[in-house]
C-alpha positions as a printed NumPy array, in Angstrom:
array([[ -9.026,   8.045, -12.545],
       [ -9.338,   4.674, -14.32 ],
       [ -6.762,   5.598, -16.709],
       [ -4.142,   6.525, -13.883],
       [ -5.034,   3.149, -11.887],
       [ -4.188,   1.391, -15.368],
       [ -1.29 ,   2.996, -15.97 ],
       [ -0.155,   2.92 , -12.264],
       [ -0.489,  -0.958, -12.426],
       [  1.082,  -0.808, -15.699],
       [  3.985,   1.061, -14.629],
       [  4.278,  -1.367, -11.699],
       [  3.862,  -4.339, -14.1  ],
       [  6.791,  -3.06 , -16.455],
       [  8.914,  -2.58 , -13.379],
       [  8.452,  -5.541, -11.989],
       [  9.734,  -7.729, -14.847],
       [ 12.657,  -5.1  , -15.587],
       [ 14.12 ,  -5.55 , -12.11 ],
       [ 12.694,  -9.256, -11.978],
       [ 15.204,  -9.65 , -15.018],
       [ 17.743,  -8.34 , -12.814],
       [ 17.067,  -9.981,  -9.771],
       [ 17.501, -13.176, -11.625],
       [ 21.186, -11.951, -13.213],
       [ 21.95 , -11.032,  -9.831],
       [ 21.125, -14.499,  -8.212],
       [ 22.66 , -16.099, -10.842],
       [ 26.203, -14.393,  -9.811],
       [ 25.12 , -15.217,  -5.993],
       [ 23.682, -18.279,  -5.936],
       [ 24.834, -19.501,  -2.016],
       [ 22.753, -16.503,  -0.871],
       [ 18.977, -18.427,  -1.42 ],
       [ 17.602, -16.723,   1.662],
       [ 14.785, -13.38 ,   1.29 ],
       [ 16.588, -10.419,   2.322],
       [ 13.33 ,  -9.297,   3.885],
       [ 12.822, -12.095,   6.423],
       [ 13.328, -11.028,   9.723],
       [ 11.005,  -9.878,  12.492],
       [ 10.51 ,  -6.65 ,  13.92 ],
       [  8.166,  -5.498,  17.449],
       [  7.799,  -2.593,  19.223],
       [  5.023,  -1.453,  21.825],
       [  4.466,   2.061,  23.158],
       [  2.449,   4.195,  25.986],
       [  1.563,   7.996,  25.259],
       [ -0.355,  10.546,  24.985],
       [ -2.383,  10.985,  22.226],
       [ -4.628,  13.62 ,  20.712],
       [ -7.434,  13.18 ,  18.03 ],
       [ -9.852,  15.117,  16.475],
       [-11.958,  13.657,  13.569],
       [-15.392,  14.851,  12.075],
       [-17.138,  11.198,  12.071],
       [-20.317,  11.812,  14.11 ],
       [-20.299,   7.742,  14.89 ],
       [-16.939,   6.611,  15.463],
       [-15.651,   2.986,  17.124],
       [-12.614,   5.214,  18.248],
       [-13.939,   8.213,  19.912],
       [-12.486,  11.784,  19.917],
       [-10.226,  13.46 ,  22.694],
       [ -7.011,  13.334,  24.642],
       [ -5.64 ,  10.302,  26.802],
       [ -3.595,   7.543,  27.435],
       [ -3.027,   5.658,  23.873],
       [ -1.372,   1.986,  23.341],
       [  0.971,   2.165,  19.916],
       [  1.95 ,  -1.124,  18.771],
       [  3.9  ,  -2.152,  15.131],
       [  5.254,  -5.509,  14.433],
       [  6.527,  -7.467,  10.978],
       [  7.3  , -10.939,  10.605],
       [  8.566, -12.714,   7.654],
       [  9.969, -15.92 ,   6.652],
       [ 10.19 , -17.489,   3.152],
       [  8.878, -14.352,   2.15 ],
       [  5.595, -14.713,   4.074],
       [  4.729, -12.336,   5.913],
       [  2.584, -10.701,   8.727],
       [  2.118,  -7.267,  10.234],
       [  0.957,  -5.234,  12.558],
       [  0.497,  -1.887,  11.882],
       [ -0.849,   0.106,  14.741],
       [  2.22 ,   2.964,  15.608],
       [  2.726,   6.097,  14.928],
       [  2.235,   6.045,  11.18 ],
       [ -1.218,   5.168,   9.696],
       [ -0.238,   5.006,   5.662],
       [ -2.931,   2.237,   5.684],
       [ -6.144,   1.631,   8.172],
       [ -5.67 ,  -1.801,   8.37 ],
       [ -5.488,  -3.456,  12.003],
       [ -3.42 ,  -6.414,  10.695],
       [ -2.189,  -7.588,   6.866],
       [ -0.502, -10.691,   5.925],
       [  1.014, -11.411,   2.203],
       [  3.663, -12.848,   0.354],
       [  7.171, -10.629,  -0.59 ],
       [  7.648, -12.459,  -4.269],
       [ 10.538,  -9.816,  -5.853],
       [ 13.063,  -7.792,  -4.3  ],
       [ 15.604,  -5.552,  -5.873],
       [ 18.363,  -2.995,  -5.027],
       [ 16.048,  -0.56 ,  -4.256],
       [ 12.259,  -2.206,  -5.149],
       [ 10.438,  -4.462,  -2.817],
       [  7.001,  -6.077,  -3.917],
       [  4.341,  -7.303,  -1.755],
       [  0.997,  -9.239,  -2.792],
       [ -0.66 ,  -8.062,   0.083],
       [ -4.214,  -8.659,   2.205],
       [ -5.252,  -6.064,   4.124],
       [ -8.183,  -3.716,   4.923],
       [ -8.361,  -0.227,   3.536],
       [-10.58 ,   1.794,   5.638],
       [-11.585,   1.521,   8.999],
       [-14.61 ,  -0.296,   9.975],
       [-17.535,   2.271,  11.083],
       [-20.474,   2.056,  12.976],
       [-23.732,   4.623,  13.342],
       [-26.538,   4.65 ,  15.408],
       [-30.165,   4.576,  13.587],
       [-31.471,   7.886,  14.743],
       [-35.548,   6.202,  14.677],
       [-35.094,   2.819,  15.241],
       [-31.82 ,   3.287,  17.575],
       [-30.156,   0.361,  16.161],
       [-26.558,   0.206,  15.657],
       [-25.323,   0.081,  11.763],
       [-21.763,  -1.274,  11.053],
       [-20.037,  -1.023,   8.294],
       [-17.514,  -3.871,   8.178],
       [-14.091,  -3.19 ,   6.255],
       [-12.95 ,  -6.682,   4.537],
       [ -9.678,  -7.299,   3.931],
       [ -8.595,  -7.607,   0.465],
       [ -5.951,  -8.546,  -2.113],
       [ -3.536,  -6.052,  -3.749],
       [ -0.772,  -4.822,  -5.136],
       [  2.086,  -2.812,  -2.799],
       [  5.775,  -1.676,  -4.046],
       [  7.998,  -0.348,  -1.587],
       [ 11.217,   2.101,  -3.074],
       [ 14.009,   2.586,  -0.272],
       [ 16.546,   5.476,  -1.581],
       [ 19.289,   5.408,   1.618],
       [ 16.409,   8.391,   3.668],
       [ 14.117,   8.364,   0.942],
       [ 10.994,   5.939,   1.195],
       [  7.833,   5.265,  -1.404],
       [  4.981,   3.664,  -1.065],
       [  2.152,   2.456,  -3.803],
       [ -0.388,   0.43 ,  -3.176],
       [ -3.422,  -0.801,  -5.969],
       [ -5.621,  -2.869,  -4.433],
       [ -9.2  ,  -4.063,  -4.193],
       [-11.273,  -2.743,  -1.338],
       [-15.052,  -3.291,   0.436],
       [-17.774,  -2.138,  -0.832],
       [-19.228,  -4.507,  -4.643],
       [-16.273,  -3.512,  -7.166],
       [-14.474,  -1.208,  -4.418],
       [-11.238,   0.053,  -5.87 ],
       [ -8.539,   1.513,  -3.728],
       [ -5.374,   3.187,  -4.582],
       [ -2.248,   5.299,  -3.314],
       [  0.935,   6.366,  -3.091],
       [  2.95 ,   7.32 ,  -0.092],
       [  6.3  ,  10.03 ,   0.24 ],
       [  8.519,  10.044,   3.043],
       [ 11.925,  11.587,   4.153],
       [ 14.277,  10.982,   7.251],
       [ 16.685,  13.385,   8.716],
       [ 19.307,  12.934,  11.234],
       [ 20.819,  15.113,  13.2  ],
       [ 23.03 ,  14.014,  15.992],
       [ 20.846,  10.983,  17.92 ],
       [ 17.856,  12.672,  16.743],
       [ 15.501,  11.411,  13.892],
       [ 13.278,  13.397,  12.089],
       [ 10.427,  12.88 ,   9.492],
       [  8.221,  13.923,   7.32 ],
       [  5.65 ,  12.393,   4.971],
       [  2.818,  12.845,   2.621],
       [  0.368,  10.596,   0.828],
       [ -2.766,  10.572,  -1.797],
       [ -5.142,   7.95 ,  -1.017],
       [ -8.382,   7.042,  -4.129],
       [-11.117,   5.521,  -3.038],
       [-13.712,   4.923,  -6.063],
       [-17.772,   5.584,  -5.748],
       [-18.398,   1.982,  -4.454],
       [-15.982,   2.107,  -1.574],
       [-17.307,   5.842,  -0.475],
       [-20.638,   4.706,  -1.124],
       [-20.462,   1.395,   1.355],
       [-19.157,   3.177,   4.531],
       [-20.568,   6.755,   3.847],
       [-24.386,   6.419,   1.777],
       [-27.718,   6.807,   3.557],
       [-30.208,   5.143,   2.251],
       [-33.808,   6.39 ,   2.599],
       [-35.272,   3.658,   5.585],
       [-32.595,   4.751,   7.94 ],
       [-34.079,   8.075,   8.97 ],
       [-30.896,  10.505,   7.762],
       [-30.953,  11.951,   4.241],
       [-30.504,   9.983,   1.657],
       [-27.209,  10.101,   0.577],
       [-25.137,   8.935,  -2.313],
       [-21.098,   9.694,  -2.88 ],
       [-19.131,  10.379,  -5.293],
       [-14.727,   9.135,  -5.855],
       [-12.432,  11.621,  -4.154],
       [ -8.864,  11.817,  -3.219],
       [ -8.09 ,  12.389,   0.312],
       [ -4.331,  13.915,   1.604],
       [ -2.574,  13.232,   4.377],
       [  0.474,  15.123,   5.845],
       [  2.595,  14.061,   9.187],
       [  5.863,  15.276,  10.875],
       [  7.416,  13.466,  13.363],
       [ 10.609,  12.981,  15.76 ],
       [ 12.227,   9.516,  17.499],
       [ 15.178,   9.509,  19.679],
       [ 16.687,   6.596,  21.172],
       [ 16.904,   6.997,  25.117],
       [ 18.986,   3.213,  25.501],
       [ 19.768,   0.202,  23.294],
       [ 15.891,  -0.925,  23.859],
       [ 14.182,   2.474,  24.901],
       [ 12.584,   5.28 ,  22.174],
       [ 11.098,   8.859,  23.355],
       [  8.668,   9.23 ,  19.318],
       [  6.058,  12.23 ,  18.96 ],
       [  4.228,  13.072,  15.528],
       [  1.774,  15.024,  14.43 ],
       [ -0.784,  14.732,  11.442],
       [ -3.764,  15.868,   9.541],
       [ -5.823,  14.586,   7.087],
       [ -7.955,  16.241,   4.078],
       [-10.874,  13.974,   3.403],
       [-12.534,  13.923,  -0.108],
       [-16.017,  15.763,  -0.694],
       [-17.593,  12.277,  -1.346],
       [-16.608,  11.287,   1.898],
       [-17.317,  14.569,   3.955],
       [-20.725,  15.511,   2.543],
       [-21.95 ,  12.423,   4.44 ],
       [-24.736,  12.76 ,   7.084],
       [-22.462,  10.65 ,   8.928],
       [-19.463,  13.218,   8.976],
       [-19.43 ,  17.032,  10.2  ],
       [-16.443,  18.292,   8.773],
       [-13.53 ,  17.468,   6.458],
       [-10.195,  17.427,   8.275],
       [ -8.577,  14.991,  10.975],
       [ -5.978,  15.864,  13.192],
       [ -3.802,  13.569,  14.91 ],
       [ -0.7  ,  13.95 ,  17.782],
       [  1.315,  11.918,  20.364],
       [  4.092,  11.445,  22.07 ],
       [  5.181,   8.711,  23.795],
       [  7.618,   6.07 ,  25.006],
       [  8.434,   2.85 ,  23.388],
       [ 10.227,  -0.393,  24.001],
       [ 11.684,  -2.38 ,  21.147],
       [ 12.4  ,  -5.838,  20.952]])
């Protein structure tokens, strides 16, 4: 796995100064146009229904159907940038990220990003009854964005918590229209090294659960979804998704299963 991170961030590097070469010949033949073609802003807030079924045994987000708040929001300006990523599409558990946009292209956006890459967790000591937490830091990476007209790619290398936590992935998706109706679907592979599975998912021998130690692991992720615009400011969105954790991560006394499943539908406004 080391040598694909290496040659993942080597691919990006080469990339990077390719199109940087021709972002430069391109502003050279526009110079009046100094502005970030990214900077804008973007909000939109939603109430549904959502379903969710997940085999963490202590959970800050419990399992079950209900009434579910979606909310996703980007600003940028001078190529700074903040987000909010909480809709409808989780391609990183991060509650907020803020970074800089330093190189954009035809096609190729990149993004120094800070951000957290797995939710926070939190388990109750079975003997002592004390709540454990395991915090999720945000941290510096690497993401690259590829837009090809209903085509969309994501990669992200980054660093992640957990001593040298290492966290990497790459993200798939495809839009198709038919009539007012927008459809979706998208996969990802997500690589979490045996630090980062080791800091949210090890026991360690005083806690009173079996000691525990993880290993790396891939985990997939699949999701299908639908949005259709009811007015200028109103969208009617479902989706549905499921998840494939790693065995590192599901061999955990902390987790009884391997698989999360995830649908909603609701209503959202735009602004």
């Amino acid at each position: 796995m080391k040598v694909f991170i290496r040659l993942l961030l080597m691919s990006l590097f080469v990339t990077s100064i390719f199109n940087a070469s021709n972002s430069v010949a391109a502003g050279e033949a526009n110079s009046s146009n100094t502005g970030n073609i990214r900077d804008g802003a973007y909000f939109d807030i939603g109430l549904g229904y959502r379903y969710k079924s997940d085999p963490f045994l202590f959970d800050d987000e419990p399992n079950g159907s209900g009434l579910a708040l979606f909310a996703n929001g980007r600003y940028q300006k001078y190529g700074l940038f903040i987000e909010l990523p909480r809709g409808t599409s989780k391609q990183q558990s991060t509650i907020i990220s803020f970074g800089y946009n330093f190189l954009n292209t035809e096609n190729w956006s990149y993004d120094l990003q800070v951000a957290m890459n797995h939710p926070q967790l939190e388990h109750q000591l079975p003997i002592s009854k004390d709540v454990s937490t395991r915090i999720s830091h945000s941290k510096l990476g690497l993401r690259v964005l590829g837009d090809f007209n209903n085509t969309h790619l994501k990669l992200i290398a980054a660093a992640a918590s957990g001593g040298d936590g290492l966290y990497a992935s790459a993200w798939l998706s495809q839009n198709y229209q038919f009539y007012n109706w927008n459809f979706y679907t998208s996969a990802g592979i997500e690589y979490r090294n045996e630090d980062v599975v080791n800091f949210f998912y090890s026991i360690n021998e005083v806690e009173g659960l079996p000691l525990y130690k993880g290993k790396s692991g891939y985990e997939y992720t699949g999701q299908v979804g639908f949005d259709y615009p009811i007015s200028e400011d109103w969208v009617f969105e479902g989706f549905m998704r499921g998840t494939l954790l790693p065995r590192g991560i599901s061999d955990s006394p902390l987790v009884d299963g391997n698989s999360i499943i995830e649908a909603g539908i609701l209503v959202k406004y735009v602004l």
